[in-house]
Amino acid sequence: MKVLVGIKRVVDHNVRVRAKADGSGADIASAKMSINPFDEHAVEEAVRLKEAGVATEVVVVTAGAANAQDVLRHALALGADRAILVETTDHLNSLASAKVLREIAKREAPQLILIGKQAIDDDAAEVGQMLAALLNVGQATFASTIKIANGKAEVTREIDGGQETVELTLPAVITADLRLNDPRYIKLPNMMMAKKKPLETIAIADLQLNTVSKVATINVAEPPARAVGKMLNSVEELIEVLQAQVKVN
Amino acid sequence: MSVLLIAEFDQQSLKAATRSAITAATQLGGDLDVLVIGHNVNAIAQQVAKVQGVTRVLVADDAAYAKPLAENFAPLVQGIAARYSHILAAASSFGKNLVPRVAALLDVDMVSEVTKIIDASTYVRPLYAGNLNATVQTSEVIKLLTVRPTGFTAAKDGEQAAPIEAIATLGDQSLSRFVSENIQVSERPELGTASVIVTGGRSLGSAEKFEALMSPLANKLNAAIGATRAAVDAGFAPNEWQVGQTGTVVAPDVYIAIGVSGAAQHIAGMKESRLIIAINQDPDAQIFQWSDYGLVADLFDAVPKISAAL
């Protein structure tokens, strides 16, 4: 069984992102970039499926500029077998990203597609569901447990107030939540090996897609700062605040 | 211009998050049809009909819709979409699972987690875990949105009942199958819509201490209990209590953070709360920068005192 994993290069989760002064976007020109954390969980899960003998090959794909090779190498170091870069300097919205993944899925014909539940830059959580619709296959979003057997995936999903388990006929798309696994620490030899693994580059023009979005960002700004709070001196003062602010049972 | 809103409900009632989405929908203008998809949902449809701002209730009743599988719901919404200028749902796990699938079937790009509606095609949504707000404009013919419930007040029941109409159903698409669910039953208010929330962090030390410290306080304040991701990961509290970027985003009247350090991920999930109160032993904890009132104290001493005094 082949597993395709979609990943995205985003500003590292430890970086505090600010708006550009002219409001045209986020100021990320010199920010440290990393693999989107949720996508790292998706790669880890795919690699574990291979280690368990369920998957035979793990292929990772991203769309972006040439420098997005770094997150593909990261995924290869985690244990993916080969990587595909769909090269573009354009910003792709969710639907365009889903269409790129659809084209790669058509070429690769994976039985399972894994992707993070959302990217930590736009926090949209849309691409997996869109891809599943475009491929007319089942979807399990926000997955915390995945079991593959007999051409089906049994997936436990995090939903409001609890969990839900669904069964999907393969091929299918599953989006990874943080609870799915703990991505492994990458050792130096794995990093060296990843440099030798195949990385194919495809120009986005070759996919012949319309990737222009009708959703445009017209301004990006920081939310208004909260007024400076008051530090209290005793438990008694806090009790007074609570008694004034909250109706007690 | 007509707006279609997809309702979310449990066995008994319409979700509060959907009532908030109805408020957002009325801000877009035009007629508002609310779509109830399910099985044996007559009572829910009647509840929806009473909500202020609803023009018409559409009911798709089919055994295939007994559980909210996006694979079955999405083609149904796609089938009636051409009548509408906007299609929306609350940005709950239900809405986030369903609406993007509908968007792709319609070949349109959507806007998720809308926190403010500026006009019928311009909205505000958060980026980078709420560190930035983006104003986005869509020129799609059908505008698909999910709206964050904390950004909008819940629509109340009105005087009149809107008409209810049955629509044709499409049955099971056979792509997925519901197996089981595990929903926590609690006497406490729902986390996403509670007016008071008490949240515990990892410094509570264990599941037993978390329970012993948080429950009496929550009971006194009729509060929902929240937990940080660190506390959830440490096994002190179930995942559905998680407040944050990857858990539930909340905006209660009063948010009380106990032993919470204030990681960016957590702040993203609660900084819109009206009043934030924090208790932490560490005077340098980030949470104090977001608090209206802060107290540096030993939790195991202070919290029982507070619970006893209220």
Coordinates of C-alpha atoms in Angstrom, one line a residue:
Chain A
M1 CA 0.0 0.0 0.0
K2 CA 1.3 3.4 -1.0
V3 CA 0.8 6.4 1.3
L4 CA 1.0 9.9 0.0
V5 CA 1.6 12.7 2.6
G6 CA 0.9 16.4 1.9
I7 CA 3.1 18.8 3.8
K8 CA 3.5 22.6 4.0
R9 CA 6.4 24.9 4.8
V10 CA 5.3 27.4 7.4
V11 CA 6.8 29.9 9.9
D12 CA 8.2 27.9 12.8
H13 CA 5.7 27.5 15.7
N14 CA 8.0 29.2 18.1
V15 CA 8.2 32.5 16.1
R16 CA 5.8 35.3 17.1
V17 CA 4.5 36.7 13.8
R18 CA 3.8 40.4 13.3
A19 CA 2.0 42.3 10.6
K20 CA 3.8 44.3 8.0
A21 CA 3.5 48.0 8.6
D22 CA 1.4 48.6 5.5
G23 CA -1.1 45.8 6.5
S24 CA -0.3 43.9 3.3
G25 CA 0.4 40.6 5.1
A26 CA 2.4 38.9 7.8
D27 CA 6.0 39.9 8.1
I28 CA 7.7 36.6 7.6
A29 CA 10.6 37.5 5.3
S30 CA 13.4 36.6 7.8
A31 CA 11.4 34.1 10.0
K32 CA 12.7 30.6 10.7
M33 CA 10.6 28.2 8.6
S34 CA 9.7 24.6 9.5
I35 CA 7.4 21.7 8.5
N36 CA 3.9 22.4 9.6
P37 CA 3.6 20.6 13.0
F38 CA 0.4 18.8 12.1
D39 CA 1.9 17.6 8.8
E40 CA 4.9 16.2 10.8
H41 CA 2.4 14.0 12.7
A42 CA 1.0 12.9 9.3
V43 CA 4.5 11.9 8.1
E44 CA 5.2 10.1 11.3
E45 CA 2.0 8.1 11.1
A46 CA 2.8 7.1 7.5
V47 CA 6.3 6.0 8.5
R48 CA 4.9 3.9 11.4
L49 CA 2.4 2.3 9.0
K50 CA 5.4 1.3 6.8
E51 CA 7.3 0.0 9.9
A52 CA 4.3 -2.0 10.8
G53 CA 4.3 -3.6 7.4
V54 CA 1.0 -2.0 6.4
A55 CA 2.4 0.5 4.0
T56 CA 5.0 -0.3 1.4
E57 CA 6.1 3.2 0.3
V58 CA 5.7 6.7 1.8
V59 CA 5.8 9.6 -0.7
V60 CA 5.7 13.2 0.6
V61 CA 4.7 16.2 -1.5
T62 CA 4.6 19.9 -1.1
A63 CA 3.9 22.9 -3.3
G64 CA 6.2 25.9 -3.0
A65 CA 9.4 27.6 -4.0
A66 CA 12.7 25.8 -4.4
N67 CA 13.5 26.4 -0.7
A68 CA 10.6 24.2 0.3
Q69 CA 13.0 21.3 -0.4
D70 CA 14.1 21.7 3.3
V71 CA 10.8 20.5 4.7
L72 CA 10.7 17.6 2.1
R73 CA 14.2 16.6 3.3
H74 CA 12.9 16.8 6.9
A75 CA 10.1 14.4 6.0
L76 CA 12.6 12.1 4.2
A77 CA 14.8 12.1 7.4
L78 CA 11.7 11.1 9.4
G79 CA 11.5 8.0 7.1
A80 CA 9.6 8.9 4.0
D81 CA 11.0 7.1 0.9
R82 CA 10.8 9.9 -1.7
A83 CA 9.6 13.4 -2.2
I84 CA 7.9 15.6 -4.8
L85 CA 8.1 19.3 -5.0
V86 CA 5.5 21.1 -7.1
E87 CA 7.4 24.3 -7.7
T88 CA 5.6 27.6 -7.6
T89 CA 6.2 31.0 -6.3
D90 CA 2.5 31.9 -6.1
H91 CA 0.6 31.8 -2.9
L92 CA -1.9 28.9 -3.1
N93 CA -5.2 29.1 -1.2
S94 CA -6.8 25.9 0.1
L95 CA -8.7 24.9 -3.1
A96 CA -5.6 25.3 -5.3
S97 CA -3.5 23.3 -2.8
A98 CA -6.2 20.5 -2.9
K99 CA -6.1 20.5 -6.7
V100 CA -2.3 20.2 -6.7
L101 CA -2.6 17.2 -4.4
R102 CA -5.3 15.7 -6.5
E103 CA -3.0 15.8 -9.6
I104 CA -0.2 14.2 -7.6
A105 CA -2.7 11.6 -6.3
K106 CA -3.8 10.8 -9.9
R107 CA -0.1 10.1 -10.8
E108 CA 0.8 8.2 -7.7
A109 CA -2.5 6.4 -7.1
P110 CA -1.9 6.0 -3.3
Q111 CA -4.3 3.9 -1.2
L112 CA -4.1 6.4 1.6
I113 CA -3.5 10.2 1.8
L114 CA -2.4 11.7 5.0
I115 CA -2.2 15.5 5.7
G116 CA -2.1 17.7 8.8
K117 CA -5.5 18.8 10.0
Q118 CA -4.5 22.5 9.5
A119 CA -1.5 24.6 8.7
I120 CA -0.4 26.9 11.6
D121 CA -0.1 30.0 9.3
D122 CA -3.6 30.4 7.9
D123 CA -5.3 28.0 10.4
A124 CA -7.9 27.2 7.8
A125 CA -8.3 23.4 8.2
E126 CA -9.7 23.0 4.7
V127 CA -7.3 21.2 2.3
G128 CA -7.9 17.6 3.4
Q129 CA -11.7 17.8 3.2
M130 CA -11.4 19.6 -0.2
L131 CA -9.0 16.9 -1.5
A132 CA -11.3 14.1 -0.4
A133 CA -14.2 15.8 -2.2
L134 CA -12.2 16.3 -5.4
L135 CA -11.2 12.6 -5.4
N136 CA -14.7 11.5 -4.4
V137 CA -13.3 9.4 -1.5
G138 CA -14.0 9.2 2.2
Q139 CA -12.5 11.6 4.7
A140 CA -11.6 11.4 8.4
T141 CA -10.6 14.7 9.8
F142 CA -8.9 15.4 13.2
A143 CA -7.7 11.8 13.5
S144 CA -6.2 10.6 16.8
T145 CA -6.1 6.8 16.0
I146 CA -5.8 5.0 12.6
K147 CA -6.1 1.3 12.0
I148 CA -5.8 -0.2 8.5
A149 CA -7.1 -3.6 7.7
N150 CA -8.8 -5.4 4.7
G151 CA -8.9 -2.3 2.5
K152 CA -10.5 -0.2 5.2
A153 CA -9.4 2.4 7.6
E154 CA -10.9 2.6 11.0
V155 CA -10.3 6.1 12.4
T156 CA -11.0 7.7 15.7
R157 CA -11.6 11.5 15.3
E158 CA -11.6 14.2 17.8
I159 CA -15.0 16.0 17.8
D160 CA -16.5 18.6 20.1
G161 CA -17.3 16.9 23.4
G162 CA -15.5 13.6 22.7
Q163 CA -14.4 11.2 20.0
E164 CA -16.1 9.5 17.1
T165 CA -15.0 6.4 15.2
V166 CA -15.7 6.0 11.5
E167 CA -14.7 3.4 8.9
L168 CA -13.5 4.5 5.4
T169 CA -13.2 2.4 2.3
L170 CA -9.7 3.0 0.8
P171 CA -8.5 5.0 -0.9
A172 CA -9.3 7.8 1.6
V173 CA -8.0 11.0 3.0
I174 CA -7.2 11.3 6.7
T175 CA -6.1 14.6 8.5
A176 CA -3.8 14.3 11.5
D177 CA -4.5 15.8 14.9
L178 CA -1.7 16.3 17.5
R179 CA -2.8 13.2 19.5
L180 CA -2.2 10.9 16.6
N181 CA 1.4 10.2 17.6
D182 CA 4.6 11.8 18.8
P183 CA 7.0 12.5 15.9
R184 CA 10.4 11.0 16.4
Y185 CA 13.6 12.9 17.0
I186 CA 15.7 12.9 13.9
K187 CA 19.2 11.5 14.3
L188 CA 22.1 12.8 12.3
P189 CA 22.6 9.6 10.2
N190 CA 18.9 9.8 9.1
M191 CA 19.5 13.4 8.1
M192 CA 22.5 12.3 6.0
M193 CA 20.5 9.4 4.4
A194 CA 17.7 11.8 3.6
K195 CA 20.0 13.8 1.4
K196 CA 20.4 10.8 -0.9
K197 CA 16.7 10.0 -1.2
P198 CA 15.0 10.9 -4.5
L199 CA 13.4 14.3 -4.7
E200 CA 11.5 15.1 -7.9
T201 CA 10.6 18.6 -9.0
I202 CA 7.5 19.3 -11.1
A203 CA 6.7 22.8 -12.4
I204 CA 3.2 23.7 -11.4
A205 CA 2.5 24.8 -15.0
D206 CA 2.9 21.1 -16.0
L207 CA -0.2 20.3 -13.9
Q208 CA -2.3 22.7 -16.0
L209 CA -4.4 23.9 -13.1
N210 CA -6.2 27.2 -12.5
T211 CA -4.8 28.1 -9.1
V212 CA -6.1 31.7 -9.0
S213 CA -8.3 32.3 -5.9
K214 CA -11.3 34.5 -5.7
V215 CA -10.6 35.0 -2.0
A216 CA -8.1 37.9 -1.5
T217 CA -6.5 39.2 1.7
I218 CA -7.0 43.0 1.8
N219 CA -5.5 43.7 5.2
V220 CA -3.6 42.0 7.9
A221 CA -3.3 43.7 11.4
E222 CA -2.5 42.8 14.9
P223 CA -5.5 42.6 17.2
P224 CA -5.9 45.4 19.7
A225 CA -3.7 44.9 22.8
R226 CA -5.4 44.1 26.1
A227 CA -5.3 46.7 28.8
V228 CA -2.7 46.1 31.5
G229 CA -4.2 44.0 34.2
K230 CA -4.1 44.4 38.0
M231 CA -2.0 42.2 40.3
L232 CA -3.8 41.4 43.5
N233 CA -2.1 41.0 46.8
S234 CA -4.1 38.3 48.5
V235 CA -6.6 35.5 48.1
E236 CA -9.2 37.7 49.9
E237 CA -8.9 40.3 47.2
L238 CA -9.4 37.7 44.5
I239 CA -12.5 36.4 46.3
E240 CA -13.9 39.9 46.3
V241 CA -13.3 40.2 42.5
L242 CA -15.1 36.9 42.0
Q243 CA -18.0 37.8 44.2
A244 CA -18.4 41.0 42.2
Q245 CA -18.1 39.5 38.8
V246 CA -19.6 36.0 39.0
K247 CA -23.0 34.8 40.2
V248 CA -22.1 32.0 42.6
N249 CA -24.3 28.9 42.9
Chain B
M1 CA -29.7 37.3 -2.0
S2 CA -30.5 34.2 0.1
V3 CA -28.4 32.6 2.8
L4 CA -28.3 28.9 3.6
L5 CA -27.2 27.8 7.1
I6 CA -26.5 24.2 8.0
A7 CA -27.7 23.4 11.4
E8 CA -25.9 21.3 14.0
F9 CA -27.9 19.6 16.8
D10 CA -27.7 16.7 19.2
Q11 CA -30.6 14.3 19.9
Q12 CA -32.4 16.9 22.0
S13 CA -31.6 20.3 20.7
L14 CA -30.1 22.8 18.4
K15 CA -26.5 23.6 19.3
A16 CA -25.7 27.0 20.8
A17 CA -23.0 27.3 18.2
T18 CA -25.6 27.2 15.4
R19 CA -27.6 29.9 17.1
S20 CA -24.4 32.1 17.0
A21 CA -24.0 31.2 13.3
I22 CA -27.6 32.3 12.7
T23 CA -26.7 35.7 14.1
A24 CA -23.8 35.9 11.7
A25 CA -26.0 34.9 8.9
T26 CA -28.5 37.6 9.6
Q27 CA -25.7 40.2 9.4
L28 CA -25.1 39.1 5.7
G29 CA -28.7 40.3 4.8
G30 CA -31.3 38.6 2.7
D31 CA -33.6 35.6 3.5
L32 CA -32.2 32.9 5.8
D33 CA -33.0 29.2 5.1
V34 CA -31.7 26.8 7.7
L35 CA -31.0 23.2 6.6
V36 CA -31.6 20.4 9.1
I37 CA -30.1 17.2 7.9
G38 CA -30.7 14.1 9.9
H39 CA -33.1 11.2 10.7
N40 CA -36.4 11.7 12.6
V41 CA -35.6 15.4 13.1
N42 CA -39.1 16.8 13.2
A43 CA -38.7 18.2 16.8
I44 CA -35.3 19.8 15.9
A45 CA -36.9 21.4 12.8
Q46 CA -39.6 22.9 15.0
Q47 CA -37.0 24.3 17.3
V48 CA -35.1 25.9 14.4
A49 CA -38.3 27.4 13.0
K50 CA -38.8 29.5 16.2
V51 CA -35.3 31.1 16.1
Q52 CA -35.4 34.8 15.4
G53 CA -34.2 35.6 11.9
V54 CA -35.0 32.3 10.2
T55 CA -37.1 32.6 7.0
R56 CA -37.6 29.0 6.2
V57 CA -36.5 25.6 7.5
L58 CA -35.5 22.9 5.0
V59 CA -35.5 19.3 6.3
A60 CA -33.6 16.4 4.7
D61 CA -34.7 13.4 6.6
D62 CA -33.2 10.0 5.7
A63 CA -31.8 7.1 7.6
A64 CA -28.5 7.7 5.8
Y65 CA -28.2 11.1 7.6
A66 CA -28.6 9.6 11.2
K67 CA -25.0 10.5 11.8
P68 CA -23.3 13.6 10.4
L69 CA -21.0 12.0 7.8
A70 CA -19.6 14.7 5.5
E71 CA -19.5 12.3 2.6
N72 CA -23.3 12.0 2.7
F73 CA -24.2 15.6 3.7
A74 CA -22.0 17.4 1.2
P75 CA -23.7 16.3 -2.0
L76 CA -27.1 17.2 -0.6
V77 CA -25.9 20.7 0.2
Q78 CA -24.2 20.9 -3.3
G79 CA -27.5 20.0 -4.9
I80 CA -29.4 23.0 -3.5
A81 CA -26.4 25.5 -3.4
A82 CA -27.2 27.3 -6.7
R83 CA -30.2 29.0 -5.0
Y84 CA -28.0 30.8 -2.5
S85 CA -25.5 33.6 -2.3
H86 CA -23.9 32.3 0.9
I87 CA -23.7 28.9 2.6
L88 CA -22.4 28.8 6.2
A89 CA -22.1 26.7 9.3
A90 CA -20.6 27.2 12.8
A91 CA -16.8 26.6 12.9
S92 CA -17.4 23.6 15.2
S93 CA -15.8 20.2 14.4
F94 CA -19.1 19.5 12.5
G95 CA -18.9 22.6 10.3
K96 CA -15.1 22.4 9.8
N97 CA -15.5 18.8 8.6
L98 CA -18.4 19.5 6.2
V99 CA -18.2 23.0 4.7
P100 CA -14.8 22.6 2.9
R101 CA -16.0 19.4 1.3
V102 CA -19.1 21.3 0.0
A103 CA -16.8 24.1 -1.2
A104 CA -14.6 21.7 -3.3
L105 CA -17.7 20.1 -4.8
L106 CA -18.8 23.6 -5.9
D107 CA -15.3 24.5 -7.1
V108 CA -15.1 27.6 -4.8
D109 CA -12.6 28.7 -2.3
M110 CA -14.1 29.3 1.2
V111 CA -13.4 31.4 4.2
S112 CA -13.2 29.6 7.5
E113 CA -13.4 30.7 11.2
V114 CA -14.9 34.1 10.4
T115 CA -14.9 36.3 13.6
K116 CA -16.5 39.4 12.1
I117 CA -18.7 40.2 9.1
I118 CA -17.9 43.6 7.6
D119 CA -20.2 43.3 4.6
A120 CA -21.7 40.5 2.5
S121 CA -18.4 39.7 0.9
T122 CA -15.8 41.0 3.4
Y123 CA -14.9 39.3 6.6
V124 CA -12.3 39.2 9.4
R125 CA -10.6 35.9 10.4
P126 CA -7.6 35.1 12.6
L127 CA -4.2 33.9 11.3
Y128 CA -1.2 32.6 13.2
A129 CA -3.1 31.3 16.2
G130 CA -4.9 34.7 16.6
N131 CA -1.7 36.8 16.6
L132 CA -3.0 38.5 13.5
N133 CA -6.4 39.3 12.0
A134 CA -6.9 39.2 8.3
T135 CA -9.6 41.0 6.4
V136 CA -10.5 38.9 3.4
Q137 CA -12.8 39.6 0.5
T138 CA -14.4 37.0 -1.7
S139 CA -15.7 37.3 -5.2
E140 CA -16.9 33.7 -5.4
V141 CA -20.5 33.5 -6.8
I142 CA -21.4 31.3 -3.8
K143 CA -19.7 32.3 -0.7
L144 CA -19.0 29.5 1.8
L145 CA -18.1 30.4 5.3
T146 CA -17.6 28.8 8.7
V147 CA -18.1 31.3 11.6
R148 CA -16.5 31.2 15.0
P149 CA -19.3 31.0 17.5
T150 CA -17.5 33.2 20.1
G151 CA -17.6 36.1 17.6
F152 CA -21.4 36.3 17.6
T153 CA -24.1 36.2 20.2
A154 CA -26.6 33.3 20.1
A155 CA -29.9 34.1 18.3
K156 CA -32.9 33.8 20.6
D157 CA -36.3 32.4 19.9
G158 CA -38.8 34.9 18.3
E159 CA -42.6 35.2 18.3
Q160 CA -43.3 33.4 15.1
A161 CA -42.5 30.1 13.6
A162 CA -40.9 29.9 10.1
P163 CA -42.4 27.4 7.6
I164 CA -40.9 24.0 7.4
E165 CA -40.3 22.2 4.0
A166 CA -39.1 18.8 3.3
I167 CA -36.4 18.4 0.6
A168 CA -35.4 15.4 -1.5
T169 CA -32.5 13.3 -0.1
L170 CA -29.7 11.5 -1.8
G171 CA -29.0 8.6 0.6
D172 CA -25.8 6.9 1.5
Q173 CA -22.7 7.6 -0.8
S174 CA -21.0 4.4 0.6
L175 CA -17.7 6.1 1.2
S176 CA -17.7 6.0 5.0
R177 CA -19.6 4.4 7.8
F178 CA -20.2 5.5 11.4
V179 CA -18.9 3.0 13.9
S180 CA -19.2 4.5 17.4
E181 CA -18.9 7.7 19.4
N182 CA -17.8 8.5 22.9
I183 CA -19.3 11.7 24.1
Q184 CA -18.7 12.9 27.6
V185 CA -21.9 13.4 29.5
S186 CA -21.6 16.2 32.0
E187 CA -23.8 18.2 34.3
R188 CA -21.6 21.2 33.7
P189 CA -22.2 23.8 31.0
E190 CA -20.7 23.1 27.6
L191 CA -17.1 24.4 27.2
G192 CA -17.7 26.3 24.0
T193 CA -20.7 28.3 25.3
A194 CA -20.2 28.4 29.1
S195 CA -20.3 31.9 30.6
V196 CA -17.7 31.0 33.2
I197 CA -14.7 28.7 32.6
V198 CA -12.1 27.5 35.1
T199 CA -9.0 26.1 33.4
G200 CA -6.2 24.1 35.0
G201 CA -2.7 23.7 33.8
R202 CA 0.0 21.1 34.2
S203 CA 1.2 22.4 37.6
L204 CA -1.9 20.8 39.2
G205 CA 0.3 17.7 39.2
S206 CA -2.0 14.8 38.7
A207 CA -5.5 13.8 37.5
E208 CA -6.6 13.4 41.2
K209 CA -5.3 16.8 42.2
F210 CA -6.9 18.4 39.1
E211 CA -10.3 16.9 40.0
A212 CA -9.9 17.8 43.7
L213 CA -9.0 21.4 43.1
M214 CA -11.1 22.2 40.0
S215 CA -14.4 20.5 40.7
P216 CA -15.4 22.4 43.9
L217 CA -14.6 25.7 42.3
A218 CA -16.4 24.9 39.0
N219 CA -19.4 23.7 41.0
K220 CA -19.6 27.0 43.0
L221 CA -19.3 29.1 39.9
N222 CA -21.5 26.9 37.6
A223 CA -18.5 26.8 35.4
A224 CA -17.3 24.6 32.6
I225 CA -13.8 23.0 33.3
G226 CA -11.1 23.6 30.8
A227 CA -7.5 22.3 30.6
T228 CA -4.3 23.3 28.8
R229 CA -2.8 21.1 26.2
A230 CA 0.0 20.2 28.6
A231 CA -2.5 19.1 31.3
V232 CA -4.4 17.1 28.7
D233 CA -1.2 15.5 27.4
A234 CA -0.2 14.6 30.9
G235 CA -3.5 12.8 31.3
F236 CA -5.0 15.1 34.0
A237 CA -8.0 15.9 31.9
P238 CA -9.8 14.6 28.8
N239 CA -9.0 16.1 25.4
E240 CA -12.4 17.6 24.9
W241 CA -11.6 19.9 27.8
Q242 CA -8.6 21.4 25.9
V243 CA -8.8 25.1 25.4
G244 CA -6.5 26.5 22.7
Q245 CA -5.7 26.8 19.1
T246 CA -6.0 23.1 18.6
G247 CA -8.7 22.5 21.2
T248 CA -11.8 24.6 21.8
V249 CA -11.7 28.3 21.3
V250 CA -13.7 30.0 24.1
A251 CA -14.8 33.5 25.0
P252 CA -16.7 33.4 28.3
D253 CA -17.7 36.3 30.5
V254 CA -15.2 35.1 33.1
Y255 CA -12.1 32.9 32.4
I256 CA -10.2 31.7 35.5
A257 CA -6.7 30.3 34.6
I258 CA -5.3 28.2 37.4
G259 CA -1.6 27.1 37.2
V260 CA -1.6 28.1 33.5
S261 CA 1.7 29.3 32.1
G262 CA 0.1 31.1 29.1
A263 CA 1.7 29.4 26.0
A264 CA 0.7 31.1 22.7
Q265 CA -1.3 28.0 21.7
H266 CA -3.5 28.4 24.9
I267 CA -3.8 32.2 24.7
A268 CA -5.1 31.8 21.1
G269 CA -8.0 29.9 22.5
M270 CA -9.1 32.2 25.3
K271 CA -7.9 35.8 24.8
E272 CA -11.3 37.0 23.6
S273 CA -12.7 36.3 27.1
R274 CA -14.4 39.3 28.6
L275 CA -12.6 39.0 32.0
I276 CA -9.5 37.0 32.6
I277 CA -8.3 36.0 36.1
A278 CA -5.1 34.1 36.6
I279 CA -3.6 32.4 39.6
N280 CA 0.0 31.1 39.3
Q281 CA 2.9 30.6 41.6
D282 CA 5.3 32.0 39.0
P283 CA 5.2 35.9 38.9
D284 CA 6.8 35.8 35.5
A285 CA 4.1 33.5 33.9
Q286 CA 3.0 34.8 30.5
I287 CA -0.7 34.4 31.5
F288 CA -0.4 37.5 33.7
Q289 CA 0.2 39.7 30.6
W290 CA -3.3 38.6 29.4
S291 CA -5.1 38.9 32.7
D292 CA -7.4 41.6 34.0
Y293 CA -6.6 40.3 37.5
G294 CA -3.7 38.2 38.6
L295 CA -2.7 36.6 41.9
V296 CA 0.7 35.1 42.6
A297 CA 0.0 32.3 45.0
D298 CA 0.4 28.6 45.8
L299 CA -2.6 27.0 44.0
F300 CA -3.1 24.2 46.5
D301 CA -3.5 26.8 49.2
A302 CA -5.4 29.5 47.4
V303 CA -7.9 27.6 45.3
P304 CA -9.5 25.6 48.2
K305 CA -9.8 28.9 50.2
I306 CA -11.6 30.5 47.2
S307 CA -13.9 27.6 46.8
A308 CA -14.8 27.6 50.5
A309 CA -15.4 31.3 50.6
L310 CA -17.7 31.5 47.6

